[in-house]
PDB file of C-alpha atoms in Angstrom:
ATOM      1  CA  UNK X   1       0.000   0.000   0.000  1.00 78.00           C
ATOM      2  CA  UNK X   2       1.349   3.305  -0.762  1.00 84.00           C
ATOM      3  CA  UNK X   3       2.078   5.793   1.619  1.00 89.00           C
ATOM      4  CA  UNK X   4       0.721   9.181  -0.396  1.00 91.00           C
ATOM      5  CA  UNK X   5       2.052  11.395   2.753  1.00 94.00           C
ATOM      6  CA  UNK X   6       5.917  10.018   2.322  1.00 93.00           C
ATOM      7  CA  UNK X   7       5.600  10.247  -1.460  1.00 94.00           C
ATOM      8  CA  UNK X   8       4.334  13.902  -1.721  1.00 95.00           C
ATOM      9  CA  UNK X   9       7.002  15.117   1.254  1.00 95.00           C
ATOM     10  CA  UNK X  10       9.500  13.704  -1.179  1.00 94.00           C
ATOM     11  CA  UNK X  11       7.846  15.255  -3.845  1.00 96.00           C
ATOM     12  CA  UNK X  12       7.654  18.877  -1.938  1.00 97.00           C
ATOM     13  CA  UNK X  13      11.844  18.673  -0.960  1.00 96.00           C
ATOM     14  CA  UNK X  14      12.717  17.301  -4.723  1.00 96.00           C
ATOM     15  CA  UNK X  15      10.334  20.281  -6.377  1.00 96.00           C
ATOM     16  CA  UNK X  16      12.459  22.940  -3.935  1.00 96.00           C
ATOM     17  CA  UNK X  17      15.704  21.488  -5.101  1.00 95.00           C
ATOM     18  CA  UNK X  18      14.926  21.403  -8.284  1.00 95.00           C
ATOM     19  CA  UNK X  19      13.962  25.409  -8.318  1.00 95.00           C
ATOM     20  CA  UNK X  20      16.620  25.965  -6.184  1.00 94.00           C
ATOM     21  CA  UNK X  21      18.829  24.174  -8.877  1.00 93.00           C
ATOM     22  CA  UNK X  22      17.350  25.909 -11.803  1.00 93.00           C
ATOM     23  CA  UNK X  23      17.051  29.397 -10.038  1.00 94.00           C
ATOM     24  CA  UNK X  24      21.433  29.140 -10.102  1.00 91.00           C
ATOM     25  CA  UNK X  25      21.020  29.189 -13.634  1.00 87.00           C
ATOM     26  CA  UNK X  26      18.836  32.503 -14.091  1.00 88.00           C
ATOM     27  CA  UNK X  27      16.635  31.383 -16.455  1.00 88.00           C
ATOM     28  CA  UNK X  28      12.728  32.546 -16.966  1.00 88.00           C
ATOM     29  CA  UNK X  29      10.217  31.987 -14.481  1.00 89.00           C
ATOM     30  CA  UNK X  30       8.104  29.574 -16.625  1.00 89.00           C
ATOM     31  CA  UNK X  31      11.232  27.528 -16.611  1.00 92.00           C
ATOM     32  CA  UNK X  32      11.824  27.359 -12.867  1.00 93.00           C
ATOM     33  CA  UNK X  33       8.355  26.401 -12.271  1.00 94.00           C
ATOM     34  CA  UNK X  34       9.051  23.713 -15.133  1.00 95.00           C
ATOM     35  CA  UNK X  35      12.176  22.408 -13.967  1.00 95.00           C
ATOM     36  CA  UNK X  36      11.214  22.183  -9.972  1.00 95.00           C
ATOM     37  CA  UNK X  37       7.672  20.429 -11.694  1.00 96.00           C
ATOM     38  CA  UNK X  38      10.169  17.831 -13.504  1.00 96.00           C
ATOM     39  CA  UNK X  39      12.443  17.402 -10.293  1.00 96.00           C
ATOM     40  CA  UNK X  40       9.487  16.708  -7.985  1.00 97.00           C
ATOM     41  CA  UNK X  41       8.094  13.989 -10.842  1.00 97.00           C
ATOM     42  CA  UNK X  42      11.011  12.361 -11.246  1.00 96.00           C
ATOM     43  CA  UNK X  43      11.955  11.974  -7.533  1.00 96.00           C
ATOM     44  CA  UNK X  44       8.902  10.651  -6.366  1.00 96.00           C
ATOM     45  CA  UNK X  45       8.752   8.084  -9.194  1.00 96.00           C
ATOM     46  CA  UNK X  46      12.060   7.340  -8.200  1.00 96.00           C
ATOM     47  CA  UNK X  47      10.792   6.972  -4.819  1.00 95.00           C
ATOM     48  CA  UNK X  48       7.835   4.549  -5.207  1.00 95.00           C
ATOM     49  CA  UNK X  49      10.251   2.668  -7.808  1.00 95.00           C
ATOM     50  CA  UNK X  50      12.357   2.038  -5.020  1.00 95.00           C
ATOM     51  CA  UNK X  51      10.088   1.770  -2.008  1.00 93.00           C
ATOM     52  CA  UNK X  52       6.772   0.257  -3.526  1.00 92.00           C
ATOM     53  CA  UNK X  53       8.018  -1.264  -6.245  1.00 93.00           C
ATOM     54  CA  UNK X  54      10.885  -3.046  -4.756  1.00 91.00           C
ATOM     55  CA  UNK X  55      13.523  -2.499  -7.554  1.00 92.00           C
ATOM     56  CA  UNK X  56      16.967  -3.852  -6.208  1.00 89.00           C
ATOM     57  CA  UNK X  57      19.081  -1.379  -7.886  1.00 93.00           C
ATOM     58  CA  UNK X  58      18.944   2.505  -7.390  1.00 95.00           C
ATOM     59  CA  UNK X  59      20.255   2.473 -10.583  1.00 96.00           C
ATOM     60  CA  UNK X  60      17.533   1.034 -12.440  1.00 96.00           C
ATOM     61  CA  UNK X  61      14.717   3.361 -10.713  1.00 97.00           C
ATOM     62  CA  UNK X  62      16.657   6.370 -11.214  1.00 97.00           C
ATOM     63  CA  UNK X  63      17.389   5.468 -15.283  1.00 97.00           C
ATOM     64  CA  UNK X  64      13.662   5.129 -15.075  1.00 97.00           C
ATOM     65  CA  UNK X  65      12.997   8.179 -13.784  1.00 97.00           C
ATOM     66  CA  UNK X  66      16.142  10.271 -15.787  1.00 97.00           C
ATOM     67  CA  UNK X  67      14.077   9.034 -19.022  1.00 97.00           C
ATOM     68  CA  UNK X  68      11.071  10.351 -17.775  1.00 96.00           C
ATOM     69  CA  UNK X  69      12.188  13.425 -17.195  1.00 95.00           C
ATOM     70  CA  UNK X  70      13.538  13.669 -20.720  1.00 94.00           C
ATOM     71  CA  UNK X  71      10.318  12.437 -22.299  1.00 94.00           C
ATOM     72  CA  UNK X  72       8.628  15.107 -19.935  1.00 95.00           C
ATOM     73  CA  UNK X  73      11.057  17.942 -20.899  1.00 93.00           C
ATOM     74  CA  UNK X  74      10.833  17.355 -24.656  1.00 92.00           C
ATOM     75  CA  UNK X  75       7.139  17.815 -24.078  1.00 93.00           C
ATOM     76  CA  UNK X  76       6.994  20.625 -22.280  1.00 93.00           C
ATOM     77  CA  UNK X  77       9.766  22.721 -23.891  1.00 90.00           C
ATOM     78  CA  UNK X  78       7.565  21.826 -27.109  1.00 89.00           C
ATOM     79  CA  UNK X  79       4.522  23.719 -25.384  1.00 91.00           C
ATOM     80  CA  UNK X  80       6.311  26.433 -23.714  1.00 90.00           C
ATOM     81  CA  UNK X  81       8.883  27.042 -26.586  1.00 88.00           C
ATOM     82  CA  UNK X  82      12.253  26.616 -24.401  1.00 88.00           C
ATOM     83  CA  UNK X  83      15.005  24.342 -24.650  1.00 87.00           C
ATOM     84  CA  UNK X  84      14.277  20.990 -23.113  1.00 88.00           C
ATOM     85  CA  UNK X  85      18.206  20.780 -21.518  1.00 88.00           C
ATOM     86  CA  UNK X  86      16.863  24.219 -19.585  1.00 89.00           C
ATOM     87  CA  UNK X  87      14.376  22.410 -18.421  1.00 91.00           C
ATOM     88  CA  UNK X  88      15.526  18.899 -18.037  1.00 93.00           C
ATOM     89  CA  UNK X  89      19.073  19.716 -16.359  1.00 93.00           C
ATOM     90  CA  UNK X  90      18.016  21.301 -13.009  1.00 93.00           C
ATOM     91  CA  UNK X  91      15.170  18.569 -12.429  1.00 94.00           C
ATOM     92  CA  UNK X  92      18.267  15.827 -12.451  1.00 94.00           C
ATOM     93  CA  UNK X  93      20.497  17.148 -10.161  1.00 94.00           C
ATOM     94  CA  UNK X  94      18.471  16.292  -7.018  1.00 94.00           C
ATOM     95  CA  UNK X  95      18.705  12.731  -7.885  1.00 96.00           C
ATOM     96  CA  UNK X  96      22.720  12.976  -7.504  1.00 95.00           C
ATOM     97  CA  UNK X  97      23.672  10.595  -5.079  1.00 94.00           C
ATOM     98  CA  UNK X  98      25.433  12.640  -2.795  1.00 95.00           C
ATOM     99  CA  UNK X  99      25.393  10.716   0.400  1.00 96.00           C
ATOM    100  CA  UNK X 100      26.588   7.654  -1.182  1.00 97.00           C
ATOM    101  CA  UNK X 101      29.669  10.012  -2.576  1.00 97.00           C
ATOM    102  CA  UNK X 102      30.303  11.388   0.409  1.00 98.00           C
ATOM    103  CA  UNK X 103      30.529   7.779   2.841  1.00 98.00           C
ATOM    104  CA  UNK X 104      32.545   6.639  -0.055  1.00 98.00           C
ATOM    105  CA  UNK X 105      34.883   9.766   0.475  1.00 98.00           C
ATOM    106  CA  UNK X 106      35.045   8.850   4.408  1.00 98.00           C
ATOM    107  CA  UNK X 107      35.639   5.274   3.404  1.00 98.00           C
ATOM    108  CA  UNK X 108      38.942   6.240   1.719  1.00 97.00           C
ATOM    109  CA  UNK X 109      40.006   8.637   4.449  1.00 97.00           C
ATOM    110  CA  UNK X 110      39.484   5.932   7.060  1.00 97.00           C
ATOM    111  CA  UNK X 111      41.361   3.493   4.974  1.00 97.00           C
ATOM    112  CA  UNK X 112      44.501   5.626   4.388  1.00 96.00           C
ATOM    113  CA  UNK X 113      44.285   6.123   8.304  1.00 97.00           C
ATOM    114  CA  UNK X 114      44.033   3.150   9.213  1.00 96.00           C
ATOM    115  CA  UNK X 115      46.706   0.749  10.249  1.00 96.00           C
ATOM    116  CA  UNK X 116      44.977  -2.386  11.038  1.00 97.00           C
ATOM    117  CA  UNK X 117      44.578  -4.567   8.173  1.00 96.00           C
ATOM    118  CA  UNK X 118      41.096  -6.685   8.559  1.00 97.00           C
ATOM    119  CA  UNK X 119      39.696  -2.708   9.294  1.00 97.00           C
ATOM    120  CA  UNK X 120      41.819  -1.098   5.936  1.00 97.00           C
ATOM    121  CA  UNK X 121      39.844  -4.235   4.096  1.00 97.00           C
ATOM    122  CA  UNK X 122      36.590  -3.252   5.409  1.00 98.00           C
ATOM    123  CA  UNK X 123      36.683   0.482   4.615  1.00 98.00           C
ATOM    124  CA  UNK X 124      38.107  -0.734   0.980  1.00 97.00           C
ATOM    125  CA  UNK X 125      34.931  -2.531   0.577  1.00 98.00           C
ATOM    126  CA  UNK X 126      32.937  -0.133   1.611  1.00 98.00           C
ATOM    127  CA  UNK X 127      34.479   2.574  -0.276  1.00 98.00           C
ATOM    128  CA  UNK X 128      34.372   0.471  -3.700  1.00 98.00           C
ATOM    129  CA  UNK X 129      30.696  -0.433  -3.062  1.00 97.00           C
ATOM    130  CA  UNK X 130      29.629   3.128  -2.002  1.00 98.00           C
ATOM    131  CA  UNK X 131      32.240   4.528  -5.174  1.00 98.00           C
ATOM    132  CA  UNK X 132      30.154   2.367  -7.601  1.00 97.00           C
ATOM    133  CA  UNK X 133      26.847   3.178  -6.636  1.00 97.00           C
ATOM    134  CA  UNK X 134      27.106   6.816  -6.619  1.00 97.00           C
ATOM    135  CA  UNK X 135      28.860   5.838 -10.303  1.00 98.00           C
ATOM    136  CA  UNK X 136      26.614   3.667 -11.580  1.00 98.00           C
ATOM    137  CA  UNK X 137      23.848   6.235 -10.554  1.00 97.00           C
ATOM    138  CA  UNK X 138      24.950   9.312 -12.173  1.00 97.00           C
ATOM    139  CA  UNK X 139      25.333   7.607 -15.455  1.00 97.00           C
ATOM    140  CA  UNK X 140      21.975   6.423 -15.368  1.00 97.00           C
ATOM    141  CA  UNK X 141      21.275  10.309 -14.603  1.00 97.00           C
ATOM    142  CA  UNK X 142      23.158  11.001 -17.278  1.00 96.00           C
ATOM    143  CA  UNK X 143      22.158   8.026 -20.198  1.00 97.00           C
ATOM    144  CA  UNK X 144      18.677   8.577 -19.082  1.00 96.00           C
ATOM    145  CA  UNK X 145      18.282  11.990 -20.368  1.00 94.00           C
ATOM    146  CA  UNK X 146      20.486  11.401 -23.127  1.00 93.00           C
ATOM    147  CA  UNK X 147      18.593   9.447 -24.856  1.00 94.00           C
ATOM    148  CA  UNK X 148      15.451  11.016 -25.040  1.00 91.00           C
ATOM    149  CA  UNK X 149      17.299  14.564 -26.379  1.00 85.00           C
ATOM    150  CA  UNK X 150      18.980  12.124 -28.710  1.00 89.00           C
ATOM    151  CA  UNK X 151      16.064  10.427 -30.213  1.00 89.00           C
ATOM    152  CA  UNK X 152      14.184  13.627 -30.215  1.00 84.00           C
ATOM    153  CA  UNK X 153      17.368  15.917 -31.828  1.00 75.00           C
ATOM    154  CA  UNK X 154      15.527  17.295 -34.572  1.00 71.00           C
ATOM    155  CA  UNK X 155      12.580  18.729 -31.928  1.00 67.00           C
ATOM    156  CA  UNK X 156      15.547  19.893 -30.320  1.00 61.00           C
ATOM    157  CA  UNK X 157      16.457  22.767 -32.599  1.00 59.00           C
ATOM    158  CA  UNK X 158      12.614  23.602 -33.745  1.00 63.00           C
ATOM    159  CA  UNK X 159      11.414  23.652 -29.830  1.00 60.00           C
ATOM    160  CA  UNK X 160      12.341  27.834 -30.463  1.00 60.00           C
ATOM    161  CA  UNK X 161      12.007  28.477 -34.006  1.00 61.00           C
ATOM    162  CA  UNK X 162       8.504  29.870 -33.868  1.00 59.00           C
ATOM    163  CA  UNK X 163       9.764  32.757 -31.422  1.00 52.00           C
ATOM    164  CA  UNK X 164      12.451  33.514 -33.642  1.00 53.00           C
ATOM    165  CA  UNK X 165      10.557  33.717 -36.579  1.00 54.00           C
ATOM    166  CA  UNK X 166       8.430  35.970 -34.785  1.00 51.00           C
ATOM    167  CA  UNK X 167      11.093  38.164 -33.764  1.00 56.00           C
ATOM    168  CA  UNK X 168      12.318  38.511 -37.046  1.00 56.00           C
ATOM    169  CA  UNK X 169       9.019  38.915 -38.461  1.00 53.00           C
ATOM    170  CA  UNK X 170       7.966  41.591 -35.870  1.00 52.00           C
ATOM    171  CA  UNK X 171      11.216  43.562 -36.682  1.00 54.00           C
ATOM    172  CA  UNK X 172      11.323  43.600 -40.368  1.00 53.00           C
ATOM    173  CA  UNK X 173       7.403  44.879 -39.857  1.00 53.00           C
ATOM    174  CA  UNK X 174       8.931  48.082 -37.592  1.00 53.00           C
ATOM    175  CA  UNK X 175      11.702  48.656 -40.223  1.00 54.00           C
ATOM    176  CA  UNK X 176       9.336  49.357 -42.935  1.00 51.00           C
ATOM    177  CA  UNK X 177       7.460  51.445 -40.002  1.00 52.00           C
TER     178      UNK X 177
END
């Protein structure tokens, strides 16, 4: 049974970070709501992947979830005549893995500290598993996205083209003014 209070707090903190993210990059405010829209969508699907769903690999969930938010930004820069990577980028960077990074980080420090051997063996572990999660997480971050602004390249450069021609069309009518 799902939880529908733990999925929309998730949901709430994601959709912050996401126009906190986006809000760094100065871009309009259509495309902060957007972005922190895409970040709190993606997380919580994440979420229920992983807690509802039982998927045994962050990995997995958040490829699942990277895609979606490229499928998702495609369509809405399409409607709202913006780039989808404006939109897309900022929504992904919640999902970094940046606890796993930073236990892997203490991992290695505790290793090269460490003089007894069994305990330099466990923090090696530990490091290498941590190390390959957060790994193996941001390239699904990464792939997932990709592939979406790759199968959809030729959207890509049209997503604007109306506002352009509009521009242009707008100015040559106040040159002949």
């Amino acid at each position: 049974m799902i939880d529908y209070e733990f999925v929309l707090e998730d949901m709430l903190y994601a959709a912050i970070a996401g126009f906190g993210f986006a809000y760094a990059c100065n871009p309009p405010l259509k495309t902060l709501i957007l972005s922190s829209l895409l970040a709190s969508v993606a997380h919580g699907l994440r979420f229920v992947l992983l807690e509802y769903f039982h998927f045994q690999t962050l990995a997995i969930a958040t490829f699942i979830a990277s895609f979606s938010i490229g499928c998702l930004g495609i369509l809405l820069a399409k409607i709202y005549k913006t780039p989808a990577e404006i939109i897309a980028f900022p929504a992904l960077i919640p999902m970094i893995p940046g606890i796993y990074a930073f236990k892997a980080i203490l991992n290695l420090i505790s290793f090269i500290q460490s003089d007894d051997i069994t305990k330099k063996t466990e923090f090696l572990v530990q490091f290498f598993d941590y190390f390959f999660t957060t790994f193996s997480v941001i390239l699904a971050l990464a792939i997932g996205v990709s592939i979406t602004l790759l199968i959809f390249f030729e959207q890509s450069f049209m997503m604007t083209r109306n506002i352009q021609k509009r521009k242009k069309s707008s100015s040559k009518i106040d040159n002949f003014r």
